[in-house]
């Protein structure tokens, strides 16, 4: 190898070594590179990337967190070892050496510190929001936050503040245990129910339209969104039927002595009167409320119209004179004296219009057993014939314990009056029982009676 070639090779080697040195030097941080981390300054001059990462990660971060409790303010110290990424180091090398926040503490780390601080002394539990039904709608009550601190949520607030502020001085408000059912969620449910109640719901009977009151709809709409049909059925029976039919209407009745009297309570128990069928109409109304469709419901009157003196077939109980009359198609078939309920002690027989519910009598395996109640065993009696004409226990039956001479005498009612039933002489009761039919109207009136 001649001297010329040796000189060329030596120059290339020197150039290579020089280039490698300068390349190495370029990977080091420039003179004066200082990073402020957690209010501490770390010099990185002449350090490699790995050396810089090690130096920075050795700097423990300390966060002073002021937690504002309802009762007091406490400072919680949270320490975290930083972990810088290559991206962080690249920013630093490019001259972005302002204060940086790295190594965000975990939620559990902060929770541990908060629990040690024992923020709140109150421990009352949160109260769930609940629906309260008024006469016209649903309102929301409750939904109160409890007194116990929600450490998980408070820790999340601290982490958010650290990320946003990039400083070790943090101030947050403590989060508290919230109810499982909030006012917001419950209000949405209330709005849904109130929307159902606000629908214009009507019933058309005989070409006339009647509006279901808001109070009735509010009673019908349940908290789960389903419909309670009872309030709707009651409105149909006690309001709509009264307006459109003949229930509770006054009727004229001619007594056995040709005197015309006015009877007022032609109710369902009378078996007389036209009415809107409650069950089927209430079902239609419930469907309309639920679906929001066909909010006008059509209904027809049903039942029997009142014909003068029930077309001549009925039992007339004259309580004033303690005497009964049974007519069939206008013909008197049985007439008998009786003893009614003892008015002096509050057991007066009820007045009004009713009908025979069923017929029953003693058999070899069955006894009709009338009981006046545990406090009045004097009316604990077994009878042979029983004709009930009102659902709570009023009826006509034989009374073998009564003196024959007392039947039909109003003057002895205060001494021998019944518990409310029509006591009848056993010798007459057999014919009364045979002539009576289920559904036959019963009219009760007079001074020794009481309205139901």
Short mmCIF file of C-alpha atoms in Angstrom, two decimals:
data_model
loop_
_atom_site.label_atom_id
_atom_site.label_comp_id
_atom_site.label_asym_id
_atom_site.label_seq_id
_atom_site.Cartn_x
_atom_site.Cartn_y
_atom_site.Cartn_z
CA UNK A 1 0.00 0.00 0.00
CA UNK A 2 1.57 3.31 -0.97
CA UNK A 3 1.64 6.37 1.21
CA UNK A 4 -1.09 8.07 -0.76
CA UNK A 5 -3.60 5.30 -0.09
CA UNK A 6 -2.68 5.15 3.59
CA UNK A 7 -3.36 8.86 3.90
CA UNK A 8 -6.79 8.49 2.28
CA UNK A 9 -7.81 5.64 4.57
CA UNK A 10 -6.62 7.49 7.65
CA UNK A 11 -8.64 10.50 6.65
CA UNK A 12 -11.77 8.44 6.20
CA UNK A 13 -11.32 6.78 9.59
CA UNK A 14 -10.81 10.11 11.25
CA UNK A 15 -13.87 11.49 9.51
CA UNK A 16 -15.92 8.48 10.62
CA UNK A 17 -14.83 8.80 14.20
CA UNK A 18 -15.47 12.50 14.18
CA UNK A 19 -18.92 12.02 12.67
CA UNK A 20 -19.77 9.37 15.29
CA UNK A 21 -18.69 11.67 18.10
CA UNK A 22 -20.69 14.57 16.82
CA UNK A 23 -23.66 12.21 16.25
CA UNK A 24 -23.41 11.05 19.85
CA UNK A 25 -23.13 14.60 21.06
CA UNK A 26 -26.34 15.48 19.22
CA UNK A 27 -28.32 12.90 21.27
CA UNK A 28 -27.40 14.62 24.53
CA UNK A 29 -29.54 17.38 26.05
CA UNK A 30 -28.23 20.87 25.32
CA UNK A 31 -26.48 22.98 27.86
CA UNK A 32 -28.91 24.76 30.18
CA UNK A 33 -31.74 22.25 29.68
CA UNK A 34 -33.70 22.40 32.93
CA UNK A 35 -37.14 20.85 33.53
CA UNK A 36 -39.51 22.11 36.24
CA UNK A 37 -41.49 19.20 37.60
CA UNK A 38 -43.64 19.48 40.71
CA UNK A 39 -41.93 22.79 41.53
CA UNK A 40 -38.55 21.06 41.41
CA UNK A 41 -35.87 21.83 38.79
CA UNK A 42 -34.01 18.95 37.19
CA UNK A 43 -30.88 19.72 35.11
CA UNK A 44 -30.57 17.57 32.02
CA UNK A 45 -27.46 19.14 30.46
CA UNK A 46 -25.29 16.52 28.77
CA UNK A 47 -27.59 13.65 29.70
CA UNK A 48 -28.79 11.00 27.29
CA UNK A 49 -32.48 10.23 26.87
CA UNK A 50 -32.28 7.26 29.18
CA UNK A 51 -30.29 9.22 31.76
CA UNK A 52 -32.82 12.07 31.57
CA UNK A 53 -35.73 9.67 32.00
CA UNK A 54 -34.09 8.13 35.05
CA UNK A 55 -33.40 11.55 36.60
CA UNK A 56 -36.93 12.79 36.04
CA UNK A 57 -38.61 9.60 37.21
CA UNK A 58 -36.61 9.82 40.41
CA UNK A 59 -38.45 13.03 41.23
CA UNK A 60 -41.43 12.14 43.39
CA UNK A 61 -44.54 14.25 42.83
CA UNK A 62 -46.46 15.54 45.80
CA UNK A 63 -49.97 16.96 45.44
CA UNK A 64 -51.46 19.11 48.17
CA UNK A 65 -55.20 18.69 47.79
CA UNK A 66 -57.63 20.87 49.70
CA UNK A 67 -60.91 19.01 50.00
CA UNK A 68 -63.81 21.29 50.87
CA UNK A 69 -66.22 19.35 53.04
CA UNK A 70 -69.61 20.74 54.10
CA UNK A 71 -68.32 21.06 57.63
CA UNK A 72 -64.60 21.78 57.19
CA UNK A 73 -61.70 21.92 54.75
CA UNK A 74 -58.93 19.36 54.99
CA UNK A 75 -55.66 19.08 53.10
CA UNK A 76 -54.75 15.66 51.80
CA UNK A 77 -51.23 14.84 50.59
CA UNK A 78 -51.00 12.54 47.60
CA UNK A 79 -47.56 11.27 46.54
CA UNK A 80 -46.91 9.58 43.20
CA UNK A 81 -43.71 8.46 41.51
CA UNK A 82 -43.70 10.01 38.01
CA UNK A 83 -43.34 7.90 34.90
CA UNK A 84 -42.29 9.97 31.90
CA UNK A 85 -42.88 8.57 28.45
CA UNK A 86 -40.68 8.87 25.38
CA UNK A 87 -43.17 11.42 24.10
CA UNK A 88 -42.59 13.55 27.21
CA UNK A 89 -38.82 13.35 26.70
CA UNK A 90 -39.11 14.33 23.06
CA UNK A 91 -41.04 17.45 24.03
CA UNK A 92 -38.35 18.34 26.57
CA UNK A 93 -35.59 17.84 23.98
CA UNK A 94 -37.43 20.15 21.63
CA UNK A 95 -37.24 22.87 24.25
CA UNK A 96 -40.66 22.47 25.87
CA UNK A 97 -39.28 22.66 29.38
CA UNK A 98 -42.11 24.44 31.16
CA UNK A 99 -43.69 22.84 34.22
CA UNK A 100 -45.16 19.48 33.29
CA UNK A 101 -47.48 17.06 35.08
CA UNK A 102 -46.74 13.40 34.74
CA UNK A 103 -47.59 10.31 36.66
CA UNK A 104 -51.29 10.89 37.43
CA UNK A 105 -52.12 9.08 40.70
CA UNK A 106 -54.54 6.16 40.57
CA UNK A 107 -58.06 6.49 41.96
CA UNK A 108 -57.37 3.95 44.67
CA UNK A 109 -54.24 5.82 45.80
CA UNK A 110 -56.28 8.96 46.40
CA UNK A 111 -59.18 7.03 47.97
CA UNK A 112 -56.79 5.60 50.54
CA UNK A 113 -55.63 9.10 51.49
CA UNK A 114 -59.18 10.47 51.69
CA UNK A 115 -60.31 7.64 53.94
CA UNK A 116 -57.44 8.33 56.32
CA UNK A 117 -58.45 11.99 56.47
CA UNK A 118 -62.01 11.07 57.60
CA UNK A 119 -63.61 13.96 55.83
CA UNK A 120 -67.22 13.94 57.04
CA UNK A 121 -68.46 13.32 60.54
CA UNK A 122 -72.06 12.87 59.40
CA UNK A 123 -73.07 9.40 58.29
CA UNK A 124 -76.74 9.82 57.37
CA UNK A 125 -77.74 7.88 54.28
CA UNK A 126 -79.02 9.44 51.06
CA UNK A 127 -82.76 9.37 50.41
CA UNK A 128 -84.12 8.10 47.13
CA UNK A 129 -86.45 10.31 45.16
CA UNK A 130 -90.03 9.02 45.13
CA UNK A 131 -93.25 9.72 43.34
CA UNK A 132 -96.15 11.21 45.25
CA UNK A 133 -99.61 11.24 43.70
CA UNK A 134 -101.73 14.31 44.31
CA UNK A 135 -105.37 14.65 43.37
CA UNK A 136 -104.45 15.64 39.82
CA UNK A 137 -100.88 14.49 39.04
CA UNK A 138 -97.59 13.04 40.24
CA UNK A 139 -94.88 15.09 41.92
CA UNK A 140 -91.35 14.15 43.03
CA UNK A 141 -90.25 14.14 46.67
CA UNK A 142 -86.89 13.34 48.25
CA UNK A 143 -83.78 12.61 46.24
CA UNK A 144 -81.50 13.94 49.01
CA UNK A 145 -77.74 13.48 49.11
CA UNK A 146 -76.43 11.77 52.22
CA UNK A 147 -73.81 12.98 54.69
CA UNK A 148 -71.21 10.33 53.88
CA UNK A 149 -68.45 11.25 51.43
CA UNK A 150 -68.30 9.35 48.16
CA UNK A 151 -64.55 8.73 48.07
CA UNK A 152 -64.51 7.30 44.55
CA UNK A 153 -66.20 10.36 43.04
CA UNK A 154 -64.10 12.76 45.11
CA UNK A 155 -60.91 11.00 43.89
CA UNK A 156 -62.08 11.39 40.30
CA UNK A 157 -62.58 15.12 40.87
CA UNK A 158 -59.04 15.39 42.20
CA UNK A 159 -57.61 13.54 39.18
CA UNK A 160 -59.54 15.82 36.82
CA UNK A 161 -58.19 18.88 38.63
CA UNK A 162 -54.63 17.57 38.42
CA UNK A 163 -54.94 17.02 34.67
CA UNK A 164 -56.42 20.46 34.12
CA UNK A 165 -54.29 22.60 36.44
CA UNK A 166 -50.92 20.86 36.12
CA UNK A 167 -49.93 22.02 39.55
CA UNK A 168 -49.46 20.48 42.91
CA UNK A 169 -51.95 22.85 44.54
CA UNK A 170 -55.44 21.40 44.07
CA UNK A 171 -58.77 22.47 45.55
CA UNK A 172 -61.95 20.42 45.05
CA UNK A 173 -65.36 19.99 46.61
CA UNK A 174 -66.05 16.63 48.20
CA UNK A 175 -68.62 14.41 46.49
CA UNK A 176 -71.27 12.81 48.67
CA UNK A 177 -73.23 9.61 48.54
CA UNK A 178 -76.07 10.23 46.09
CA UNK A 179 -79.40 8.39 46.09
CA UNK A 180 -79.78 5.46 43.76
CA UNK A 181 -82.96 7.07 42.44
CA UNK A 182 -82.35 10.74 41.71
CA UNK A 183 -84.81 13.58 41.30
CA UNK A 184 -83.86 13.87 37.64
CA UNK A 185 -84.64 10.24 36.89
CA UNK A 186 -87.83 10.29 38.92
CA UNK A 187 -88.99 13.55 37.35
CA UNK A 188 -88.73 11.92 33.94
CA UNK A 189 -91.04 9.16 35.21
CA UNK A 190 -93.43 11.73 36.69
CA UNK A 191 -93.55 13.59 33.37
CA UNK A 192 -94.43 10.35 31.58
CA UNK A 193 -97.26 9.55 34.01
CA UNK A 194 -98.58 13.12 33.98
CA UNK A 195 -98.67 13.03 30.20
CA UNK A 196 -101.00 10.02 30.45
CA UNK A 197 -103.18 11.80 33.00
CA UNK A 198 -103.35 14.95 30.86
CA UNK A 199 -104.95 13.09 27.94
CA UNK A 200 -108.52 14.16 27.20
CA UNK A 201 -110.51 11.00 27.96
CA UNK A 202 -114.23 10.96 27.17
CA UNK A 203 -117.23 8.61 27.04
CA UNK A 204 -120.11 8.97 24.64
CA UNK A 205 -123.55 7.72 25.78
CA UNK A 206 -126.71 8.30 23.72
CA UNK A 207 -124.91 10.81 21.48
CA UNK A 208 -123.73 12.88 24.47
CA UNK A 209 -120.06 13.07 25.44
CA UNK A 210 -118.84 13.15 29.03
CA UNK A 211 -115.27 13.92 30.13
CA UNK A 212 -113.48 11.73 32.65
CA UNK A 213 -112.28 14.09 35.45
CA UNK A 214 -108.55 14.58 35.93
CA UNK A 215 -108.89 13.42 39.53
CA UNK A 216 -110.23 10.06 38.35
CA UNK A 217 -107.45 9.63 35.78
CA UNK A 218 -104.84 10.48 38.43
CA UNK A 219 -106.25 7.77 40.70
CA UNK A 220 -106.26 5.28 37.83
CA UNK A 221 -102.69 5.78 36.55
CA UNK A 222 -100.34 3.77 38.75
CA UNK A 223 -96.64 4.51 39.33
CA UNK A 224 -95.59 1.62 37.10
CA UNK A 225 -97.59 3.05 34.22
CA UNK A 226 -100.31 0.42 34.45
CA UNK A 227 -103.95 1.27 35.04
CA UNK A 228 -106.05 0.61 38.13
CA UNK A 229 -109.51 0.14 36.66
CA UNK A 230 -111.38 0.53 39.98
CA UNK A 231 -111.45 4.37 40.00
CA UNK A 232 -112.68 4.33 36.40
CA UNK A 233 -115.38 1.77 37.19
CA UNK A 234 -116.49 3.75 40.26
CA UNK A 235 -116.78 6.92 38.19
CA UNK A 236 -118.87 5.06 35.61
CA UNK A 237 -121.17 3.66 38.32
CA UNK A 238 -121.58 6.62 40.65
CA UNK A 239 -121.28 9.54 38.24
CA UNK A 240 -121.77 8.61 34.61
CA UNK A 241 -124.64 6.17 35.20
CA UNK A 242 -126.40 8.69 37.43
CA UNK A 243 -126.18 11.34 34.70
CA UNK A 244 -127.14 9.11 31.80
CA UNK A 245 -129.21 6.27 33.28
CA UNK A 246 -131.80 5.98 36.01
CA UNK A 247 -129.79 4.86 39.04
CA UNK A 248 -130.40 6.96 42.14
CA UNK A 249 -133.32 8.65 40.42
CA UNK A 250 -136.55 9.25 42.28
CA UNK A 251 -139.44 6.99 41.37
CA UNK A 252 -143.15 7.15 42.22
CA UNK A 253 -144.65 4.15 43.98
CA UNK A 254 -148.32 3.54 44.85
CA UNK A 255 -148.77 1.72 48.16
CA UNK A 256 -151.40 -0.87 49.10
CA UNK A 257 -153.64 1.92 50.42
CA UNK A 258 -153.39 3.81 47.07
CA UNK A 259 -151.07 6.46 48.49
CA UNK A 260 -148.26 7.61 46.16
CA UNK A 261 -144.82 7.90 47.78
CA UNK A 262 -141.40 8.82 46.39
CA UNK A 263 -138.54 6.31 46.55
CA UNK A 264 -135.03 7.65 46.07
CA UNK A 265 -132.45 4.90 46.24
CA UNK A 266 -132.93 2.89 43.07
CA UNK A 267 -129.36 1.61 43.28
CA UNK A 268 -127.72 -1.51 41.86
CA UNK A 269 -129.24 -3.58 44.67
CA UNK A 270 -132.71 -2.61 43.56
CA UNK A 271 -132.35 -4.54 40.33
CA UNK A 272 -134.14 -1.63 38.65
CA UNK A 273 -132.57 1.16 36.66
CA UNK A 274 -130.53 1.66 33.52
CA UNK A 275 -126.81 2.16 33.79
CA UNK A 276 -123.54 2.21 31.88
CA UNK A 277 -121.79 -1.17 32.33
CA UNK A 278 -118.89 -0.34 34.61
CA UNK A 279 -116.55 -3.28 34.00
CA UNK A 280 -116.47 -3.19 30.19
CA UNK A 281 -116.42 0.60 30.02
CA UNK A 282 -113.59 0.84 32.56
CA UNK A 283 -111.57 -1.65 30.49
CA UNK A 284 -112.02 0.49 27.38
CA UNK A 285 -110.96 3.59 29.31
CA UNK A 286 -107.91 1.82 30.72
CA UNK A 287 -106.81 0.75 27.24
CA UNK A 288 -107.26 4.29 25.94
CA UNK A 289 -105.14 5.73 28.77
CA UNK A 290 -102.39 3.19 28.20
CA UNK A 291 -102.13 3.42 24.41
CA UNK A 292 -103.10 7.06 23.97
CA UNK A 293 -105.42 6.02 21.14
CA UNK A 294 -109.22 6.11 20.74
CA UNK A 295 -109.57 8.38 23.75
CA UNK A 296 -113.30 8.68 23.11
CA UNK A 297 -115.04 5.54 24.32
CA UNK A 298 -118.54 4.57 23.23
CA UNK A 299 -120.90 3.02 25.80
CA UNK A 300 -124.54 1.88 25.84
CA UNK A 301 -127.05 1.85 28.67
CA UNK A 302 -128.13 -1.51 30.02
CA UNK A 303 -130.54 -2.65 32.75
CA UNK A 304 -134.29 -2.42 33.32
CA UNK A 305 -136.33 0.75 33.14
CA UNK A 306 -138.69 1.43 36.02
CA UNK A 307 -142.27 0.65 35.22
CA UNK A 308 -145.01 1.81 37.62
CA UNK A 309 -145.03 -0.51 40.64
CA UNK A 310 -142.62 -2.88 38.83
CA UNK A 311 -145.36 -4.04 36.47
CA UNK A 312 -147.34 -5.27 39.46
CA UNK A 313 -144.89 -7.89 40.82
CA UNK A 314 -143.21 -6.99 44.12
CA UNK A 315 -143.17 -7.29 47.93
CA UNK A 316 -144.20 -4.22 49.89
CA UNK A 317 -142.95 -3.84 53.49
CA UNK A 318 -144.91 -1.20 55.40
CA UNK A 319 -142.67 -0.71 58.45
CA UNK A 320 -144.99 1.88 59.99
CA UNK A 321 -147.83 -0.62 60.31
CA UNK A 322 -145.61 -3.74 60.46
CA UNK A 323 -147.42 -5.40 57.56
CA UNK A 324 -146.32 -6.91 54.24
CA UNK A 325 -148.02 -7.37 50.88
CA UNK A 326 -146.89 -9.57 47.99
CA UNK A 327 -148.27 -8.85 44.52
CA UNK A 328 -147.94 -10.79 41.30
CA UNK A 329 -149.01 -9.05 38.09
CA UNK A 330 -151.08 -6.66 40.14
CA UNK A 331 -152.81 -9.35 42.20
CA UNK A 332 -152.33 -9.61 45.96
CA UNK A 333 -151.21 -13.20 46.66
CA UNK A 334 -150.01 -12.98 50.29
CA UNK A 335 -150.60 -10.45 53.06
CA UNK A 336 -149.03 -10.92 56.51
CA UNK A 337 -148.06 -9.11 59.71
CA UNK A 338 -144.38 -9.04 60.73
CA UNK A 339 -141.89 -7.74 63.28
CA UNK A 340 -139.09 -5.56 61.88
CA UNK A 341 -135.75 -4.41 63.30
CA UNK A 342 -135.58 -2.86 66.77
CA UNK A 343 -135.17 0.83 66.02
CA UNK A 344 -134.57 1.87 69.65
CA UNK A 345 -131.14 0.19 69.67
CA UNK A 346 -130.10 1.03 66.11
CA UNK A 347 -131.26 -2.17 64.44
CA UNK A 348 -134.07 -0.65 62.39
CA UNK A 349 -134.82 -2.35 59.08
CA UNK A 350 -133.40 -0.41 56.12
CA UNK A 351 -135.70 1.35 53.67
CA UNK A 352 -135.44 1.56 49.90
CA UNK A 353 -135.83 -0.59 46.81
CA UNK A 354 -134.20 -4.03 46.70
CA UNK A 355 -134.88 -7.50 45.31
CA UNK A 356 -134.85 -11.15 46.41
CA UNK A 357 -131.27 -12.35 45.98
CA UNK A 358 -131.91 -16.09 46.37
CA UNK A 359 -134.07 -18.59 48.26
CA UNK A 360 -132.76 -20.97 50.92
CA UNK A 361 -134.20 -23.33 53.53
CA UNK A 362 -133.25 -26.03 55.99
CA UNK A 363 -132.53 -29.52 54.65
CA UNK A 364 -131.27 -32.70 56.25
CA UNK A 365 -127.68 -31.67 55.60
CA UNK A 366 -127.96 -27.91 55.75
CA UNK A 367 -129.27 -25.28 58.15
CA UNK A 368 -129.87 -21.62 57.48
CA UNK A 369 -128.07 -20.09 60.42
CA UNK A 370 -128.59 -16.39 61.14
CA UNK A 371 -126.12 -14.70 63.42
CA UNK A 372 -126.47 -11.16 64.69
CA UNK A 373 -122.83 -10.80 65.64
CA UNK A 374 -120.58 -11.89 68.47
CA UNK A 375 -121.85 -9.07 70.71
CA UNK A 376 -125.51 -9.93 70.22
CA UNK A 377 -126.05 -13.67 70.56
CA UNK A 378 -129.76 -13.12 71.19
CA UNK A 379 -130.10 -13.12 67.39
CA UNK A 380 -128.25 -16.39 66.93
CA UNK A 381 -131.13 -18.42 65.47
CA UNK A 382 -131.83 -21.27 63.09
CA UNK A 383 -134.71 -20.73 60.64
CA UNK A 384 -136.50 -22.93 58.12
CA UNK A 385 -137.07 -20.38 55.35
CA UNK A 386 -134.77 -17.60 54.26
CA UNK A 387 -135.40 -14.88 51.62
CA UNK A 388 -132.47 -12.40 51.63
CA UNK A 389 -133.17 -9.12 49.83
CA UNK A 390 -130.05 -7.07 50.62
CA UNK A 391 -126.37 -8.02 50.45
CA UNK A 392 -125.41 -7.16 54.04
CA UNK A 393 -127.89 -9.65 55.52
CA UNK A 394 -131.42 -8.20 55.56
CA UNK A 395 -134.11 -10.69 54.63
CA UNK A 396 -137.48 -12.31 55.40
CA UNK A 397 -137.57 -15.47 57.55
CA UNK A 398 -139.72 -17.42 60.00
CA UNK A 399 -139.33 -16.62 63.70
CA UNK A 400 -140.63 -19.38 65.94
CA UNK A 401 -139.33 -17.61 69.06
CA UNK A 402 -141.71 -14.67 68.65
CA UNK A 403 -145.19 -14.64 70.26
CA UNK A 404 -147.99 -14.83 67.71
CA UNK A 405 -149.72 -11.87 69.35
CA UNK A 406 -146.73 -9.59 68.71
CA UNK A 407 -146.70 -9.87 64.92
CA UNK A 408 -147.99 -6.69 63.29
CA UNK A 409 -147.88 -4.55 66.47
CA UNK A 410 -145.67 -1.46 66.05
CA UNK A 411 -146.05 -0.71 69.76
CA UNK A 412 -143.94 -3.71 70.80
CA UNK A 413 -141.07 -3.11 68.39
CA UNK A 414 -138.86 -1.60 71.09
CA UNK A 415 -139.22 -4.80 73.15
CA UNK A 416 -139.24 -7.62 70.59
CA UNK A 417 -137.81 -6.04 67.43
CA UNK A 418 -135.39 -8.09 65.35
CA UNK A 419 -131.79 -7.44 64.40
CA UNK A 420 -133.08 -5.92 61.15
CA UNK A 421 -134.77 -8.79 59.35
CA UNK A 422 -138.48 -9.22 58.74
CA UNK A 423 -139.63 -11.80 61.34
CA UNK A 424 -142.62 -13.78 60.08
CA UNK A 425 -145.10 -16.20 61.70
CA UNK A 426 -143.90 -19.73 60.76
CA UNK A 427 -147.40 -20.76 59.71
CA UNK A 428 -147.43 -18.00 57.06
CA UNK A 429 -143.76 -18.14 56.06
CA UNK A 430 -144.16 -21.33 54.06
CA UNK A 431 -146.58 -19.66 51.62
CA UNK A 432 -144.47 -16.48 51.48
CA UNK A 433 -141.45 -18.61 50.57
CA UNK A 434 -143.35 -20.57 47.91
CA UNK A 435 -144.83 -17.49 46.24
CA UNK A 436 -141.62 -15.43 46.27
CA UNK A 437 -139.32 -15.56 43.25
CA UNK A 438 -135.65 -14.69 42.86
CA UNK A 439 -135.36 -11.15 41.51
CA UNK A 440 -138.76 -10.03 42.83
CA UNK A 441 -138.61 -6.39 43.90
CA UNK A 442 -138.81 -5.52 47.60
CA UNK A 443 -139.96 -2.05 48.65
CA UNK A 444 -139.33 -1.09 52.29
CA UNK A 445 -140.60 2.17 53.80
CA UNK A 446 -142.07 3.64 56.96
CA UNK A 447 -141.37 5.33 60.29
CA UNK A 448 -139.77 2.28 61.93
CA UNK A 449 -137.15 2.05 59.21
CA UNK A 450 -133.81 3.72 58.48
CA UNK A 451 -132.12 4.70 55.23
CA UNK A 452 -128.96 2.81 54.36
#
